[in-house]
Tab-separated table of C-alpha atoms and ligand atoms in Angstrom:
chain	number	residue	atom	x	y	z
O	3	MET	CA	-8.720	-131.747	-0.181
O	4	LEU	CA	-5.525	-130.381	-0.997
O	5	VAL	CA	-5.812	-130.785	-4.534
O	6	LEU	CA	-9.215	-129.470	-5.015
O	7	THR	CA	-8.550	-125.826	-3.114
O	8	LEU	CA	-5.507	-126.233	-5.250
O	9	ILE	CA	-7.666	-126.172	-8.789
O	10	PHE	CA	-10.322	-123.256	-7.092
O	11	TRP	CA	-7.557	-120.991	-6.678
O	12	ASN	CA	-5.680	-121.956	-9.703
O	13	ARG	CA	-9.358	-121.348	-11.641
O	14	ILE	CA	-9.796	-118.193	-10.068
O	15	PHE	CA	-6.595	-116.953	-10.641
O	16	MET	CA	-6.809	-117.495	-14.561
O	17	SER	CA	-9.532	-116.468	-14.939
O	18	GLU	CA	-8.541	-112.599	-13.684
O	19	ARG	CA	-5.246	-113.349	-15.749
O	20	GLU	CA	-7.302	-114.028	-18.666
O	21	HIS	CA	-9.726	-111.190	-18.505
O	22	VAL	CA	-6.986	-108.469	-19.605
O	23	VAL	CA	-9.059	-105.085	-21.362
O	24	GLY	CA	-8.208	-103.047	-24.592
O	25	THR	CA	-5.826	-100.761	-24.643
O	26	LEU	CA	-7.005	-97.445	-26.490
O	27	TYR	CA	-5.008	-95.785	-28.528
O	28	VAL	CA	-5.841	-92.323	-29.899
O	29	VAL	CA	-3.836	-92.239	-33.143
O	30	ALA	CA	-3.222	-89.000	-34.788
O	31	THR	CA	-3.186	-88.906	-38.620
O	32	PRO	CA	-1.454	-86.478	-42.071
O	33	ILE	CA	-2.972	-83.248	-41.876
O	34	GLY	CA	-2.306	-83.366	-45.528
O	35	HIS	CA	1.206	-84.886	-46.305
O	36	LEU	CA	0.675	-88.978	-45.751
O	37	GLY	CA	4.012	-88.963	-45.065
O	38	ASP	CA	4.052	-87.566	-41.712
O	39	LEU	CA	2.466	-90.007	-40.514
O	40	THR	CA	4.721	-91.879	-37.809
O	41	ARG	CA	6.274	-94.949	-37.605
O	42	ARG	CA	4.135	-96.114	-34.759
O	43	ALA	CA	0.825	-94.523	-35.512
O	44	GLU	CA	1.579	-96.832	-38.708
O	45	ASP	CA	1.727	-100.468	-36.135
O	46	VAL	CA	-1.025	-99.735	-33.858
O	47	LEU	CA	-3.398	-99.670	-36.733
O	48	LYS	CA	-1.493	-102.190	-37.751
O	49	ALA	CA	-1.835	-103.733	-34.423
O	50	VAL	CA	-5.291	-103.161	-33.244
O	51	GLN	CA	-9.487	-105.266	-33.769
O	52	ILE	CA	-10.902	-101.711	-34.122
O	53	VAL	CA	-10.326	-98.427	-36.070
O	54	ALA	CA	-13.038	-96.597	-35.328
O	55	ALA	CA	-12.732	-93.984	-37.889
O	56	GLU	CA	-14.702	-90.519	-38.021
O	57	ASP	CA	-14.763	-90.964	-41.936
O	58	THR	CA	-14.325	-94.475	-42.997
O	59	ARG	CA	-13.979	-93.741	-46.357
O	60	ARG	CA	-10.880	-91.107	-45.680
O	61	THR	CA	-9.831	-93.519	-43.185
O	62	SER	CA	-9.710	-96.797	-45.844
O	63	VAL	CA	-7.210	-94.388	-47.924
O	64	LEU	CA	-4.793	-94.149	-45.429
O	65	LEU	CA	-4.947	-97.977	-44.842
O	66	GLY	CA	-5.043	-98.545	-48.147
O	67	HIS	CA	-2.127	-96.837	-48.667
O	68	LEU	CA	-0.567	-98.761	-45.861
O	69	GLY	CA	-1.472	-101.756	-47.387
O	70	VAL	CA	-3.878	-102.694	-43.600
O	71	ARG	CA	-7.270	-105.001	-43.679
O	72	VAL	CA	-7.671	-103.708	-39.693
O	73	PRO	CA	-10.298	-106.338	-39.266
O	74	GLU	CA	-12.823	-103.166	-37.534
O	75	LEU	CA	-13.524	-100.494	-39.135
O	76	LEU	CA	-16.581	-98.215	-38.007
O	77	SER	CA	-17.547	-95.047	-37.816
O	78	TYR	CA	-17.356	-92.727	-35.120
O	79	HIS	CA	-18.782	-89.279	-35.802
O	80	GLU	CA	-20.602	-86.620	-34.068
O	81	HIS	CA	-23.430	-88.211	-34.653
O	82	ASN	CA	-23.150	-91.554	-33.510
O	83	LYS	CA	-20.736	-90.871	-30.396
O	84	ALA	CA	-23.865	-90.671	-27.889
O	85	LYS	CA	-24.282	-94.578	-28.713
O	86	LEU	CA	-21.102	-96.224	-30.265
O	87	THR	CA	-19.206	-95.025	-27.064
O	88	GLY	CA	-21.113	-96.690	-25.140
O	89	VAL	CA	-19.968	-100.238	-27.733
O	90	LEU	CA	-16.193	-99.082	-28.432
O	91	LEU	CA	-16.332	-99.148	-23.915
O	92	ALA	CA	-18.028	-102.764	-24.171
O	93	ARG	CA	-15.708	-103.875	-26.500
O	94	LEU	CA	-12.329	-102.260	-25.188
O	95	LEU	CA	-13.680	-104.140	-21.376
O	96	ALA	CA	-13.863	-107.388	-23.379
O	97	GLY	CA	-10.923	-107.324	-24.487
O	98	ASP	CA	-9.708	-106.038	-27.802
O	99	ASP	CA	-7.659	-103.236	-28.378
O	100	ILE	CA	-8.839	-99.776	-30.262
O	101	ALA	CA	-7.407	-96.889	-32.243
O	102	VAL	CA	-9.137	-93.640	-32.537
O	103	VAL	CA	-8.318	-91.361	-35.654
O	104	SER	CA	-10.478	-88.359	-36.782
O	105	ASP	CA	-9.987	-87.498	-40.488
O	106	ALA	CA	-6.531	-85.847	-40.539
O	107	GLY	CA	-4.702	-84.292	-37.345
O	108	THR	CA	-5.162	-85.390	-33.499
O	109	PRO	CA	-8.182	-86.632	-32.727
O	110	LEU	CA	-10.156	-84.474	-30.240
O	111	ILE	CA	-8.705	-81.536	-31.384
O	112	ASN	CA	-11.610	-79.952	-32.817
O	113	ASP	CA	-12.560	-83.357	-33.765
O	114	PRO	CA	-14.699	-86.344	-31.981
O	115	GLY	CA	-12.783	-89.209	-29.384
O	116	ALA	CA	-13.494	-87.048	-25.802
O	117	GLU	CA	-15.957	-89.351	-24.606
O	118	LEU	CA	-14.884	-92.672	-25.990
O	119	VAL	CA	-11.369	-90.970	-23.721
O	120	ALA	CA	-14.112	-89.765	-20.502
O	121	ALA	CA	-14.960	-92.860	-20.911
O	122	ALA	CA	-12.768	-95.441	-20.862
O	123	HIS	CA	-10.346	-93.461	-18.042
O	124	SER	CA	-13.731	-93.821	-15.827
O	125	ALA	CA	-13.774	-97.395	-16.412
O	126	GLY	CA	-10.184	-97.682	-15.986
O	127	VAL	CA	-9.465	-98.852	-19.473
O	128	PRO	CA	-5.573	-97.393	-20.589
O	129	THR	CA	-5.567	-94.720	-22.864
O	130	VAL	CA	-2.184	-94.013	-25.156
O	131	PRO	CA	-1.172	-91.118	-26.969
O	132	ILE	CA	0.348	-91.912	-30.448
O	133	PRO	CA	1.094	-88.113	-31.234
O	134	GLY	CA	1.636	-86.755	-34.539
O	135	ALA	CA	0.674	-84.112	-36.984
O	136	SER	CA	-2.353	-81.267	-35.955
O	137	ALA	CA	-2.736	-78.173	-38.023
O	138	VAL	CA	-2.318	-76.265	-34.658
O	139	THR	CA	1.153	-76.726	-33.537
O	140	ALA	CA	2.493	-77.159	-37.427
O	141	ALA	CA	1.010	-73.254	-37.506
O	142	LEU	CA	2.472	-72.669	-34.537
O	143	SER	CA	6.186	-74.266	-35.223
O	144	VAL	CA	6.217	-71.804	-38.474
O	145	CYS	CA	5.211	-68.880	-36.526
O	146	PRO	CA	7.607	-66.216	-37.091
O	147	PHE	CA	6.272	-63.728	-34.432
O	148	PRO	CA	6.356	-65.411	-30.240
O	149	CYS	CA	3.568	-67.645	-29.352
O	150	TYR	CA	5.087	-69.061	-26.426
O	151	THR	CA	2.355	-68.849	-24.252
O	152	PHE	CA	-1.338	-69.483	-26.737
O	153	ARG	CA	-4.350	-69.434	-26.391
O	154	TYR	CA	-6.206	-71.890	-28.957
O	155	ILE	CA	-9.828	-71.228	-29.856
O	156	GLY	CA	-10.949	-73.872	-32.126
O	157	PHE	CA	-13.515	-71.918	-35.084
O	158	LEU	CA	-14.854	-68.868	-34.822
O	159	PRO	CA	-18.819	-68.120	-34.269
O	160	ALA	CA	-20.491	-68.528	-38.379
O	161	LYS	CA	-22.138	-65.432	-37.509
O	162	LYS	CA	-21.471	-62.093	-37.643
O	163	SER	CA	-21.587	-60.158	-35.056
O	164	ALA	CA	-20.520	-63.382	-32.963
O	165	ARG	CA	-17.671	-63.786	-34.526
O	166	ARG	CA	-16.931	-60.232	-33.644
O	167	LYS	CA	-17.782	-59.982	-29.599
O	168	SER	CA	-15.815	-63.826	-29.838
O	169	LEU	CA	-12.425	-62.029	-31.509
O	170	GLN	CA	-12.726	-59.411	-29.302
O	171	ALA	CA	-13.088	-60.571	-26.259
O	172	ALA	CA	-9.957	-63.514	-27.037
O	173	LEU	CA	-7.510	-60.553	-28.459
O	174	ALA	CA	-7.619	-59.227	-24.799
O	175	GLY	CA	-6.187	-62.578	-23.384
O	176	SER	CA	-2.553	-61.951	-22.945
O	177	ASP	CA	-1.287	-64.819	-25.306
O	178	ALA	CA	-1.311	-65.380	-29.044
O	179	LEU	CA	-4.326	-66.300	-30.715
O	180	VAL	CA	-4.876	-69.681	-32.482
O	181	PHE	CA	-7.864	-70.608	-34.326
O	182	PHE	CA	-9.331	-72.705	-37.309
O	183	GLU	CA	-11.422	-71.255	-40.566
O	184	ALA	CA	-13.249	-72.070	-43.544
O	185	PRO	CA	-12.167	-70.907	-46.975
O	186	HIS	CA	-15.521	-69.623	-47.352
O	187	ARG	CA	-15.156	-67.487	-44.052
O	188	ILE	CA	-11.807	-66.044	-44.856
O	189	ALA	CA	-12.475	-63.353	-45.754
O	190	GLU	CA	-14.722	-61.882	-43.787
O	191	THR	CA	-12.246	-62.830	-40.788
O	192	ILE	CA	-9.351	-60.795	-42.519
O	193	LYS	CA	-12.221	-57.579	-41.935
O	194	ASP	CA	-12.813	-58.321	-38.657
O	195	LEU	CA	-9.494	-58.726	-37.539
O	196	ALA	CA	-8.047	-55.316	-39.488
O	197	ALA	CA	-11.199	-53.469	-37.407
O	198	CYS	CA	-10.380	-55.325	-34.197
O	199	THR	CA	-6.541	-55.152	-34.009
O	200	GLU	CA	-2.854	-54.219	-36.053
O	201	ARG	CA	-0.994	-56.886	-34.423
O	202	ARG	CA	0.236	-59.175	-37.243
O	203	VAL	CA	-1.066	-62.279	-38.485
O	204	LEU	CA	-0.205	-65.267	-39.649
O	205	VAL	CA	-2.757	-67.450	-42.282
O	206	ALA	CA	-1.384	-70.107	-42.373
O	207	ARG	CA	-2.807	-72.675	-45.643
O	208	GLU	CA	-2.702	-75.830	-47.095
O	209	LEU	CA	-0.002	-76.495	-44.649
O	210	THR	CA	1.736	-79.844	-45.674
O	211	LYS	CA	-0.170	-79.622	-49.118
O	212	LYS	CA	1.144	-78.542	-52.449
O	213	PHE	CA	-0.242	-75.304	-52.278
O	214	GLU	CA	0.627	-74.637	-48.899
O	215	THR	CA	1.038	-70.885	-48.643
O	216	LEU	CA	1.878	-68.846	-45.283
O	217	THR	CA	1.370	-64.912	-44.710
O	218	VAL	CA	2.239	-62.705	-42.570
O	219	ALA	CA	0.979	-60.157	-41.846
O	220	PRO	CA	-0.195	-56.865	-39.802
O	221	ALA	CA	-4.297	-57.401	-39.154
O	222	ASN	CA	-4.748	-54.419	-41.062
O	223	GLU	CA	-2.954	-54.457	-43.762
O	224	LEU	CA	-4.334	-58.230	-44.397
O	225	ASP	CA	-6.523	-56.956	-46.560
O	226	GLY	CA	-4.609	-55.870	-48.676
O	227	VAL	CA	-2.937	-58.837	-49.352
O	228	ALA	CA	-4.628	-61.776	-51.988
O	229	ILE	CA	-5.018	-64.479	-50.651
O	230	GLU	CA	-6.461	-68.057	-52.088
O	231	PRO	CA	-10.076	-68.812	-50.452
O	232	ARG	CA	-9.408	-71.846	-50.727
O	233	GLY	CA	-9.027	-75.255	-48.723
O	234	GLU	CA	-7.994	-75.550	-45.237
O	235	PHE	CA	-6.789	-72.326	-43.017
O	236	VAL	CA	-5.342	-71.970	-39.602
O	237	LEU	CA	-4.193	-68.109	-37.960
O	238	ILE	CA	-2.631	-66.873	-35.488
O	239	VAL	CA	-2.689	-63.512	-33.638
O	240	GLU	CA	0.549	-61.954	-32.264
O	241	ALA	CA	-0.143	-61.448	-28.201
O	242	GLY	CA	-0.989	-57.635	-27.749
O	243	LYS	CA	2.224	-55.093	-26.661
O	244	GLU	CA	-0.729	-53.445	-24.724
O	245	VAL	CA	-1.617	-56.622	-22.845
O	246	GLU	CA	1.759	-57.308	-22.510
O	247	GLN	CA	2.518	-54.368	-20.862
O	248	ALA	CA	-0.425	-54.595	-18.714
O	249	SER	CA	0.693	-57.997	-17.531
O	250	VAL	CA	4.028	-56.235	-16.920
O	251	ASP	CA	1.892	-53.599	-14.743
O	252	MET	CA	-0.010	-55.966	-12.391
O	253	ASP	CA	3.104	-58.420	-11.378
O	254	ARG	CA	4.710	-55.018	-10.824
O	255	ALA	CA	1.663	-54.031	-8.738
O	256	MET	CA	0.999	-56.923	-7.527
O	257	ARG	CA	4.622	-58.205	-5.716
O	258	VAL	CA	4.505	-54.653	-4.253
O	259	LEU	CA	0.866	-55.813	-2.384
O	260	LEU	CA	2.806	-58.684	-1.680
O	261	THR	CA	5.350	-57.076	1.080
O	262	HIS	CA	1.894	-56.049	2.773
O	263	LEU	CA	-0.697	-58.460	2.222
O	264	SER	CA	-1.165	-62.677	2.277
O	265	PRO	CA	-1.525	-64.066	-1.243
O	266	SER	CA	-6.085	-63.927	-0.536
O	267	GLN	CA	-5.554	-59.772	0.683
O	268	ALA	CA	-3.210	-59.356	-2.314
O	269	ALA	CA	-5.563	-60.990	-5.072
O	270	LYS	CA	-8.933	-59.261	-3.276
O	271	CYS	CA	-7.172	-55.736	-4.550
O	272	ALA	CA	-5.363	-56.855	-7.231
O	273	ALA	CA	-9.000	-58.226	-8.823
O	274	THR	CA	-10.633	-54.799	-8.123
O	275	LEU	CA	-7.673	-52.536	-8.842
O	276	PHE	CA	-7.680	-54.775	-12.113
O	277	GLU	CA	-10.689	-55.704	-13.015
O	278	GLN	CA	-10.167	-58.915	-12.854
O	279	LYS	CA	-10.982	-62.313	-11.553
O	280	LYS	CA	-9.429	-62.915	-8.088
O	281	SER	CA	-9.336	-66.616	-8.570
O	282	ALA	CA	-6.776	-65.557	-11.930
O	283	MET	CA	-5.694	-63.083	-9.726
O	284	TYR	CA	-4.592	-65.551	-6.670
O	285	GLU	CA	-2.387	-67.674	-9.189
O	286	LEU	CA	-0.776	-64.816	-10.331
O	287	ALA	CA	0.535	-64.026	-6.112
O	288	LEU	CA	0.820	-67.531	-4.984
O	289	ARG	CA	3.037	-67.923	-8.464
O	290	LEU	CA	5.593	-64.895	-7.416
O	291	ASN	CA	5.476	-66.391	-3.814
O	292	GLU	CA	6.595	-68.831	-5.435
O	293	SER	CA	9.165	-67.510	-7.731
O	294	GLU	CA	10.400	-64.985	-4.872
S	307	SAM	N1	-7.732	-82.674	-35.243
S	307	SAM	C1	-7.654	-81.183	-36.285
S	307	SAM	C2	-5.642	-81.174	-36.127
S	307	SAM	O1	-4.870	-81.632	-34.718
S	307	SAM	O2	-5.744	-80.516	-37.267
S	307	SAM	C3	-8.374	-80.223	-36.601
S	307	SAM	C4	-9.453	-80.777	-36.886
S	307	SAM	S1	-10.794	-79.993	-37.275
S	307	SAM	C5	-12.234	-80.190	-37.729
S	307	SAM	C6	-10.409	-79.262	-39.014
S	307	SAM	C7	-9.668	-77.903	-39.724
S	307	SAM	O3	-8.399	-77.457	-39.167
S	307	SAM	C8	-9.589	-77.684	-40.613
S	307	SAM	O4	-10.679	-76.054	-41.502
S	307	SAM	C9	-8.855	-76.086	-40.827
S	307	SAM	O5	-9.178	-74.963	-40.134
S	307	SAM	C10	-7.565	-76.989	-40.009
S	307	SAM	N2	-6.226	-77.705	-40.747
S	307	SAM	C11	-6.946	-78.739	-41.270
S	307	SAM	N3	-5.886	-79.236	-42.010
S	307	SAM	C12	-4.968	-78.077	-41.710
S	307	SAM	C13	-4.051	-77.929	-42.980
S	307	SAM	N4	-3.714	-78.757	-43.685
S	307	SAM	N5	-3.269	-76.485	-42.751
S	307	SAM	C14	-4.417	-75.808	-42.364
S	307	SAM	N6	-5.128	-76.114	-41.655
S	307	SAM	C15	-5.753	-77.170	-41.613
């Protein structure tokens, strides 16, 4: 009887142990120079059962360069993600390790992967970042003006009026602005920038590639600078001095308010005074309260 019970418990214990879920690796790949793939990314791509790629042809070139033959290379992009997310999750739950890669750079930064990461998280599947290249961080790393805090907004809208509106709204914030632009719209965007601001702009073209170019000029002077409308672009706009001043004024006013009022009351007053959201002012009040 004792032996039978032990066998029974052993079976349950073993079957539980045997059922190990896989891991989802979110792997950054080069944005141009193949030497930018990290050693860890290479190890992961060599070890997983499935590579889920935005563009299997481009990823095949990368894998070919590494001399890697992955057991399964699946296409995972904008148009099949609804169907494929479930399929990939099932494979993770069945124990397969999967690496998700985009065409270039870091997945999820304007690239597919978000749904799969969310699904894995909800299902308790471990998700591991394999960091590396991204056009955003590459551009920030060579920006000659300060961008300690920055706001990344992906691509601006394609339509002219919407683009200008969105640019103006983004420039009203207190951080440097980072966005992508397509070569056929770069000239228009430079005109839009000139119309909206005089702040300095970094135009980073073809980062890590043969024709890498960095151009820095005040927005209103950029139009006169020759920028080849070919290749890939990231733009960074300097944080506005006027915004910085406004933020200094806001901090000062909030400090005074906090000497007489609770953070919540001070936030309410400051929101009216500076035409800001109450939640943002409440955050500021708490931050200043903590730093006192
Ligand atoms: N996930 C990617 C990343 O982390 O870099 C970004 C994907 S987004 C769809 C592609 C855009 O990134 C391009 O249209 C271009 O604006 C920018 N980009 C990508 N590679 C670049 C490079 N080498 N130089 C400049 N911009 C680049």
